[in-house]
Each structure stands twice: as structure tokens, then as C-alpha cells.
């Protein structure tokens, strides 16, 4: 699965959780951090690692609910293929501790225009810069059985999980405009793929493409996923038929946890997601974003790279500010207040 269960990896928007500090330190609440990272998934942790190695004072806010929590393994990440997502995060947190970065368990509720990060039940952290890496949540169609099988044998990403279910009977639910493409793609992993239009009405061209590709079409509304012995058995249709399947793929509705960004007035792109430049810089000065909160296609490895790119840019931005301040002080008349 991608970067980051249905909760944010940082905890924006969940005031029920308080805040507590982990790792070394009893940081003063009036401390100004170089960078506050909101989100402790791959993007946030990798950004914090780069910043800490650049000798920046950085704190990461971790809400403890990564998007890929339901998945047993992650794939497609060089040297980490098959590693449990939780293990990756555990290693990342341990690495941060060796560089003196702080990890704070809590929920960020607001970023102020002055770059204060307010926490539910905790302090307000003052920052020179803020990186938001709060991920997204996957909204599944309201079909009985989907939520229970999510991340197990109800899957989304063929590149993440296709190999593990190769050559098995697969299904694709027609619940999203991209579902037909999903079925055409999955045919690469198995010769036995069934497309369930459900409430969709594929065009003649789409039906022709599916048939030509060797994807069968099972007409009828899907009523539920059928399980037996904690394993998926098949897909039940409204007429009572059960089409045996070993795994089913669905395209969820991906909803970014971007309330912190939109409340600041960050500009959006034509798809409605918060827009950034290639480094992750948003339209609001001092605020960056990385990972699934701004890119629904980002897998774990992609999100980690986005976090690193944002960290490079954040550090350079801070250096530029420090150089300007140093030049101004250098030019100040001797004896003048500095």
C-alpha cells in the first residue's frame, strides 16, 4: 500500500489526543525550532533525518496512525522490500534519536500565520519553517466486507501487491472512473481477471478493451465480499451468484489530510490538491508539504524521496535567511544595537 489506514500519520484534525515528548530532551516550550515536521510517515521521518544531519533543530509530531497500517508488508522499496511498514517507521524513529531530533506524540490542530504549530492538549511550538506530511485517508465504497478485508485480500496498488497474488483469480470492483484501467493493468499479473462493473456502465470501447485484454466482465451489482475461514472466497452479486476470487482490487477515494494547509490558504491545483513546487514549497511562505498529503500516487519510497527533497530546500531557505541576517549585522555601524 502507499505511504501512509485511514488516519493521518501526524494527526492533524484529531483533538482527542494529547501530546507527549519522546526521545532525548525536555525541550522548553518557548524554544523556536528550525523546522517542525507534522507527520511521522516516510516523508516526515526522512525529512527530519536529513534536517537533523544538517544540524537543524527539528521536532516531528507523530499521531501514530499511518495509512499503510493494515498492510503486512510493503514492496518496491530497494533494500526494504517485504519489510512490515511498522518496522520501517520504528527504524526511522530510532535513527532520528541518534541525531538528536525530537519526536512528539500528539495531534496538530492548527498552524498559525506566524508558523506556530498548535497541539491538542499540548504546547504551541514556534517554528522558523513547517513541513506538513500528514498523508491521506482511503474511503472505501459502502459494500459489506470491504473494510474488514482492506489491506489483506482487498487491495489497491498492483505494484505494491500484484506480485503476491500473481496467477491467482483476481477481481476488480467498478466503483471509480479509473477501475477499467485498473483491470487492464492487473491482467499483467494474472490470466484470470474479472471486472465487476457494479454500478458503472462501461462504454462500448471500454468493454472491447477489457475483452481484448482477456478480462471477463461479471454483470450485476456487487452486494458483498464472501469470506470463509478468514479468507476471501469470492464476490457475491445481487442475483445470488458468487464469483470465486482469491483477491479483489478497488480504487478508493483518496482524501488528503490537508486541513492544516488549506486553513492557511495554501493554493490548490486543478485537481483540488494543495499545490507545491518540486521541492514541496507551498504558496504560503515558510510552509512545505510532502508525501500523500499532496500526491496521492506517492508510494513509500516516493514519499521518502519527497521528504528528502523538501529537507534540502528547507535547509537552503534557512541558510539564505541566516546569510541575509549576517550581512545586515556586518554592515551595521559599530556600536549600533544588533
Short mmCIF file of C-alpha atoms in Angstrom, two decimals:
data_model
loop_
_atom_site.label_atom_id
_atom_site.label_comp_id
_atom_site.label_asym_id
_atom_site.label_seq_id
_atom_site.Cartn_x
_atom_site.Cartn_y
_atom_site.Cartn_z
CA UNK A 1 0.00 0.00 0.00
CA UNK A 2 1.09 3.56 -0.29
CA UNK A 3 2.82 5.86 2.14
CA UNK A 4 0.71 6.20 4.78
CA UNK A 5 -5.15 3.00 7.39
CA UNK A 6 -7.50 5.79 7.31
CA UNK A 7 -5.97 8.08 9.89
CA UNK A 8 -3.36 10.73 9.26
CA UNK A 9 0.21 9.82 10.02
CA UNK A 10 0.64 13.02 12.01
CA UNK A 11 -2.61 13.69 13.47
CA UNK A 12 -3.95 16.84 12.08
CA UNK A 13 -7.63 17.08 12.90
CA UNK A 14 -7.95 14.73 15.87
CA UNK A 15 -8.07 16.80 19.05
CA UNK A 16 -8.88 13.80 21.22
CA UNK A 17 -5.19 13.03 21.55
CA UNK A 18 -2.86 14.96 23.79
CA UNK A 19 0.86 15.45 23.32
CA UNK A 20 3.89 13.86 24.89
CA UNK A 21 7.60 14.10 24.08
CA UNK A 22 9.67 11.06 23.18
CA UNK A 23 13.41 10.51 22.97
CA UNK A 24 16.08 12.73 24.39
CA UNK A 25 15.15 16.03 25.77
CA UNK A 26 12.84 18.08 27.83
CA UNK A 27 12.55 20.93 25.34
CA UNK A 28 11.38 24.26 26.66
CA UNK A 29 8.02 25.26 25.34
CA UNK A 30 9.35 28.67 24.34
CA UNK A 31 12.03 27.12 22.13
CA UNK A 32 11.94 28.10 18.48
CA UNK A 33 12.56 25.11 16.26
CA UNK A 34 14.26 25.43 12.90
CA UNK A 35 11.64 23.09 11.42
CA UNK A 36 8.53 21.49 12.86
CA UNK A 37 7.57 18.41 10.86
CA UNK A 38 3.90 17.48 11.15
CA UNK A 39 3.64 13.82 10.21
CA UNK A 40 5.79 10.78 11.00
CA UNK A 41 5.39 8.61 7.94
CA UNK A 42 8.12 8.02 5.38
CA UNK A 43 8.04 11.62 4.13
CA UNK A 44 8.14 13.27 7.54
CA UNK A 45 10.75 10.98 9.07
CA UNK A 46 13.08 11.14 6.09
CA UNK A 47 12.85 14.92 6.01
CA UNK A 48 13.63 15.09 9.72
CA UNK A 49 16.60 12.76 9.26
CA UNK A 50 18.14 14.98 6.58
CA UNK A 51 17.49 18.12 8.61
CA UNK A 52 18.94 16.64 11.80
CA UNK A 53 22.06 15.61 9.91
CA UNK A 54 22.26 19.21 8.72
CA UNK A 55 22.40 20.15 12.42
CA UNK A 56 18.96 21.72 12.43
CA UNK A 57 16.75 21.74 15.50
CA UNK A 58 13.84 19.66 14.33
CA UNK A 59 10.84 18.10 16.02
CA UNK A 60 8.43 15.60 14.47
CA UNK A 61 4.77 15.39 15.51
CA UNK A 62 3.58 11.79 15.31
CA UNK A 63 -0.11 10.89 15.52
CA UNK A 64 0.60 7.16 15.28
CA UNK A 65 -1.89 6.24 12.53
CA UNK A 66 -0.03 5.57 9.26
CA UNK A 67 -2.08 4.97 6.15
CA UNK A 68 -0.45 1.62 5.38
CA UNK A 69 -1.02 0.17 8.85
CA UNK A 70 -3.40 -2.55 7.53
CA UNK A 71 -0.70 -3.92 5.19
CA UNK A 72 1.54 -6.76 6.42
CA UNK A 73 4.37 -5.90 4.04
CA UNK A 74 5.48 -3.09 1.77
CA UNK A 75 7.13 -3.65 -1.58
CA UNK A 76 9.04 -1.83 -4.27
CA UNK A 77 11.41 -0.10 -1.82
CA UNK A 78 15.01 -1.07 -2.58
CA UNK A 79 16.61 -2.86 0.42
CA UNK A 80 13.27 -2.76 2.28
CA UNK A 81 11.15 -4.99 0.02
CA UNK A 82 8.86 -7.16 2.16
CA UNK A 83 9.51 -5.17 5.32
CA UNK A 84 6.47 -4.54 7.57
CA UNK A 85 5.52 -0.83 7.40
CA UNK A 86 5.62 -0.54 11.20
CA UNK A 87 9.18 -1.86 11.24
CA UNK A 88 10.31 0.82 8.79
CA UNK A 89 8.86 3.54 10.99
CA UNK A 90 10.43 2.02 14.10
CA UNK A 91 13.85 2.01 12.49
CA UNK A 92 13.32 5.56 11.27
CA UNK A 93 12.40 6.84 14.72
CA UNK A 94 15.48 5.17 16.20
CA UNK A 95 17.71 6.75 13.58
CA UNK A 96 16.31 10.19 14.35
CA UNK A 97 17.10 9.76 18.02
CA UNK A 98 20.78 9.20 17.26
CA UNK A 99 20.95 12.67 15.68
CA UNK A 100 19.12 14.43 18.50
CA UNK A 101 15.86 15.05 16.65
CA UNK A 102 12.77 15.12 18.86
CA UNK A 103 9.66 13.03 18.36
CA UNK A 104 6.42 14.28 19.87
CA UNK A 105 3.31 12.12 20.10
CA UNK A 106 0.28 14.31 19.53
CA UNK A 107 -2.14 15.93 17.14
CA UNK A 108 -1.51 19.22 15.38
CA UNK A 109 -4.69 21.25 15.26
CA UNK A 110 -3.51 24.50 13.67
CA UNK A 111 -0.58 26.26 12.03
CA UNK A 112 -0.72 29.97 12.74
CA UNK A 113 0.33 32.63 10.21
CA UNK A 114 3.39 33.20 12.41
CA UNK A 115 4.27 29.49 11.98
CA UNK A 116 3.22 28.38 15.42
CA UNK A 117 2.07 24.77 15.47
CA UNK A 118 -0.70 24.27 18.00
CA UNK A 119 -1.21 20.86 19.55
CA UNK A 120 -4.30 19.38 21.10
CA UNK A 121 -3.73 19.16 24.83
CA UNK A 122 -0.16 20.35 24.49
CA UNK A 123 2.07 23.34 23.82
CA UNK A 124 2.29 25.60 20.80
CA UNK A 125 5.56 25.01 19.00
CA UNK A 126 7.22 28.02 17.43
CA UNK A 127 8.94 27.27 14.14
CA UNK A 128 11.03 29.07 11.58
CA UNK A 129 9.67 26.69 8.94
CA UNK A 130 6.99 23.98 8.87
CA UNK A 131 6.77 20.79 6.82
CA UNK A 132 3.35 19.11 6.61
CA UNK A 133 3.43 15.39 5.81
CA UNK A 134 0.06 14.29 7.19
CA UNK A 135 -0.85 11.81 4.46
CA UNK A 136 -4.35 10.88 3.35
CA UNK A 137 -7.17 8.51 4.14
CA UNK A 138 -8.73 5.89 1.87
CA UNK A 139 -12.52 5.99 1.64
CA UNK A 140 -13.91 2.65 0.50
CA UNK A 141 -17.23 2.01 -1.24
CA UNK A 142 -20.09 1.08 1.07
CA UNK A 143 -20.07 -2.62 0.20
CA UNK A 144 -20.25 -5.14 3.07
CA UNK A 145 -16.97 -6.91 3.70
CA UNK A 146 -14.65 -4.35 2.14
CA UNK A 147 -13.42 -2.68 5.30
CA UNK A 148 -12.70 -5.99 7.02
CA UNK A 149 -10.55 -7.27 4.14
CA UNK A 150 -8.75 -3.97 3.41
CA UNK A 151 -5.00 -4.44 3.14
CA UNK A 152 -5.32 -8.24 3.29
CA UNK A 153 -7.05 -9.61 0.19
CA UNK A 154 -8.88 -6.40 -0.73
CA UNK A 155 -6.10 -4.38 -2.29
CA UNK A 156 -5.45 -1.20 -4.20
CA UNK A 157 -1.99 -0.91 -5.73
CA UNK A 158 -0.95 -3.55 -8.31
CA UNK A 159 2.68 -2.50 -8.00
CA UNK A 160 2.53 -2.93 -4.22
CA UNK A 161 0.65 -6.24 -4.08
CA UNK A 162 0.23 -7.64 -7.60
CA UNK A 163 3.22 -9.95 -7.40
CA UNK A 164 1.98 -11.54 -4.18
CA UNK A 165 -1.31 -12.55 -5.84
CA UNK A 166 0.16 -13.37 -9.26
CA UNK A 167 -1.56 -16.10 -11.29
CA UNK A 168 -4.47 -16.23 -8.85
CA UNK A 169 -8.15 -15.47 -9.63
CA UNK A 170 -8.43 -11.68 -9.23
CA UNK A 171 -11.34 -9.26 -9.29
CA UNK A 172 -11.65 -5.52 -9.82
CA UNK A 173 -14.63 -3.56 -8.49
CA UNK A 174 -16.06 -0.93 -10.81
CA UNK A 175 -16.51 1.81 -8.26
CA UNK A 176 -14.23 4.50 -9.65
CA UNK A 177 -13.60 6.16 -13.04
CA UNK A 178 -10.17 4.51 -13.06
CA UNK A 179 -11.47 0.99 -12.39
CA UNK A 180 -11.38 -0.17 -16.02
CA UNK A 181 -7.76 0.91 -16.32
CA UNK A 182 -7.07 -0.95 -13.07
CA UNK A 183 -8.48 -4.16 -14.55
CA UNK A 184 -6.49 -3.76 -17.77
CA UNK A 185 -3.33 -3.24 -15.73
CA UNK A 186 -3.90 -6.20 -13.40
CA UNK A 187 -4.15 -8.59 -16.36
CA UNK A 188 -0.35 -8.30 -16.39
CA UNK A 189 -0.17 -10.24 -13.10
CA UNK A 190 -2.81 -12.89 -13.72
CA UNK A 191 -4.54 -14.57 -16.67
CA UNK A 192 -7.76 -14.78 -14.61
CA UNK A 193 -9.14 -11.29 -14.00
CA UNK A 194 -12.84 -10.50 -13.65
CA UNK A 195 -14.17 -6.95 -13.82
CA UNK A 196 -17.31 -6.25 -11.78
CA UNK A 197 -18.98 -3.12 -13.24
CA UNK A 198 -21.19 -2.90 -10.13
CA UNK A 199 -22.97 0.46 -10.62
CA UNK A 200 -20.76 1.57 -13.51
CA UNK A 201 -21.83 1.44 -17.13
CA UNK A 202 -18.65 0.85 -19.14
CA UNK A 203 -18.63 2.29 -22.64
CA UNK A 204 -18.54 0.05 -25.69
CA UNK A 205 -14.90 0.97 -26.16
CA UNK A 206 -14.06 0.03 -22.57
CA UNK A 207 -15.87 -3.30 -22.91
CA UNK A 208 -13.99 -4.04 -26.11
CA UNK A 209 -10.66 -3.23 -24.49
CA UNK A 210 -11.42 -5.44 -21.49
CA UNK A 211 -12.49 -8.35 -23.68
CA UNK A 212 -9.50 -7.99 -25.98
CA UNK A 213 -7.20 -7.95 -22.97
CA UNK A 214 -8.72 -11.19 -21.68
CA UNK A 215 -10.59 -9.64 -18.76
CA UNK A 216 -14.02 -11.19 -18.17
CA UNK A 217 -16.97 -9.00 -17.21
CA UNK A 218 -19.39 -10.12 -14.47
CA UNK A 219 -22.55 -8.05 -14.81
CA UNK A 220 -24.64 -7.16 -11.79
CA UNK A 221 -24.49 -5.15 -8.61
CA UNK A 222 -21.98 -6.34 -6.04
CA UNK A 223 -23.67 -7.00 -2.69
CA UNK A 224 -20.74 -8.18 -0.56
CA UNK A 225 -17.40 -9.92 -0.34
CA UNK A 226 -17.78 -13.52 0.79
CA UNK A 227 -15.24 -14.89 3.25
CA UNK A 228 -14.63 -18.34 4.69
CA UNK A 229 -12.13 -19.16 7.43
CA UNK A 230 -10.79 -15.60 7.43
CA UNK A 231 -10.01 -15.79 3.73
CA UNK A 232 -11.74 -14.21 0.78
CA UNK A 233 -13.86 -16.72 -1.08
CA UNK A 234 -15.50 -14.58 -3.73
CA UNK A 235 -17.68 -11.70 -4.80
CA UNK A 236 -21.46 -12.01 -4.38
CA UNK A 237 -23.78 -10.35 -6.88
CA UNK A 238 -27.38 -9.22 -6.43
CA UNK A 239 -28.77 -12.32 -8.19
CA UNK A 240 -27.06 -14.56 -5.62
CA UNK A 241 -24.15 -15.67 -7.76
CA UNK A 242 -20.76 -15.88 -6.07
CA UNK A 243 -17.80 -15.44 -8.40
CA UNK A 244 -14.80 -17.15 -6.75
CA UNK A 245 -11.84 -14.79 -6.30
CA UNK A 246 -8.63 -15.02 -4.26
CA UNK A 247 -8.12 -11.26 -4.13
CA UNK A 248 -10.05 -8.19 -5.18
CA UNK A 249 -8.74 -4.77 -6.14
CA UNK A 250 -10.56 -1.50 -5.66
CA UNK A 251 -9.68 2.12 -6.29
CA UNK A 252 -10.52 4.01 -3.09
CA UNK A 253 -11.40 7.66 -2.87
CA UNK A 254 -8.27 9.30 -1.57
CA UNK A 255 -8.86 12.25 0.74
CA UNK A 256 -5.82 14.27 1.82
CA UNK A 257 -5.39 15.28 5.44
CA UNK A 258 -4.70 18.83 4.33
CA UNK A 259 -6.85 20.90 6.71
CA UNK A 260 -3.72 22.44 8.25
CA UNK A 261 -2.64 23.63 4.82
CA UNK A 262 -5.98 24.79 3.48
CA UNK A 263 -6.70 26.74 6.68
CA UNK A 264 -3.55 28.73 5.93
CA UNK A 265 -4.79 29.49 2.43
CA UNK A 266 -2.37 27.27 0.52
CA UNK A 267 -3.18 27.29 -3.19
CA UNK A 268 -4.66 24.19 -4.80
CA UNK A 269 -4.07 22.67 -8.22
CA UNK A 270 -6.70 21.85 -10.83
CA UNK A 271 -7.38 18.51 -9.15
CA UNK A 272 -8.14 20.19 -5.83
CA UNK A 273 -4.97 19.09 -4.05
CA UNK A 274 -2.60 21.54 -2.38
CA UNK A 275 -0.01 22.52 -4.96
CA UNK A 276 3.73 22.69 -4.35
CA UNK A 277 6.85 23.32 -6.36
CA UNK A 278 9.22 20.37 -6.98
CA UNK A 279 10.82 20.89 -3.56
CA UNK A 280 7.49 20.81 -1.72
CA UNK A 281 7.19 24.55 -1.16
CA UNK A 282 3.57 25.70 -0.91
CA UNK A 283 2.20 29.13 -1.80
CA UNK A 284 2.40 30.17 1.87
CA UNK A 285 5.86 31.44 2.89
CA UNK A 286 7.66 29.14 5.27
CA UNK A 287 5.37 26.17 4.70
CA UNK A 288 6.31 22.99 2.80
CA UNK A 289 4.35 19.78 2.20
CA UNK A 290 5.44 16.29 1.14
CA UNK A 291 4.08 12.79 0.66
CA UNK A 292 0.49 11.67 0.21
CA UNK A 293 -0.97 14.90 1.59
CA UNK A 294 -0.08 16.49 -1.76
CA UNK A 295 0.46 13.46 -4.02
CA UNK A 296 -1.98 10.51 -3.89
CA UNK A 297 0.30 8.42 -6.14
CA UNK A 298 3.30 8.54 -3.81
CA UNK A 299 4.35 5.13 -2.53
CA UNK A 300 6.59 4.73 0.50
CA UNK A 301 9.80 5.08 -1.45
CA UNK A 302 8.44 8.09 -3.34
CA UNK A 303 7.26 9.80 -0.17
CA UNK A 304 10.65 9.29 1.46
CA UNK A 305 12.28 10.96 -1.54
CA UNK A 306 9.83 13.84 -1.37
CA UNK A 307 10.70 14.30 2.29
CA UNK A 308 14.41 14.41 1.49
CA UNK A 309 13.87 16.94 -1.32
CA UNK A 310 11.83 19.16 1.00
CA UNK A 311 14.53 18.95 3.68
CA UNK A 312 17.23 20.10 1.25
CA UNK A 313 15.09 23.05 0.20
CA UNK A 314 14.13 23.92 3.76
CA UNK A 315 17.75 23.98 4.88
CA UNK A 316 18.81 26.13 1.93
CA UNK A 317 15.96 28.53 2.67
CA UNK A 318 17.10 28.81 6.28
CA UNK A 319 20.71 29.32 5.19
CA UNK A 320 19.65 32.13 2.86
CA UNK A 321 17.81 33.83 5.72
CA UNK A 322 20.80 33.44 8.03
CA UNK A 323 23.21 34.85 5.44
CA UNK A 324 20.99 37.90 4.90
CA UNK A 325 20.85 38.50 8.66
CA UNK A 326 24.63 38.09 8.98
CA UNK A 327 25.25 40.58 6.15
CA UNK A 328 22.90 43.10 7.74
CA UNK A 329 24.70 42.78 11.07
CA UNK A 330 28.08 43.03 9.35
CA UNK A 331 27.04 46.29 7.71
CA UNK A 332 25.62 47.79 10.89
CA UNK A 333 27.64 50.73 12.29
CA UNK A 334 30.00 49.83 15.14
CA UNK A 335 28.26 50.17 18.49
CA UNK A 336 24.76 50.05 16.98
CA UNK A 337 22.19 47.82 18.60
CA UNK A 338 22.14 44.43 17.00
#
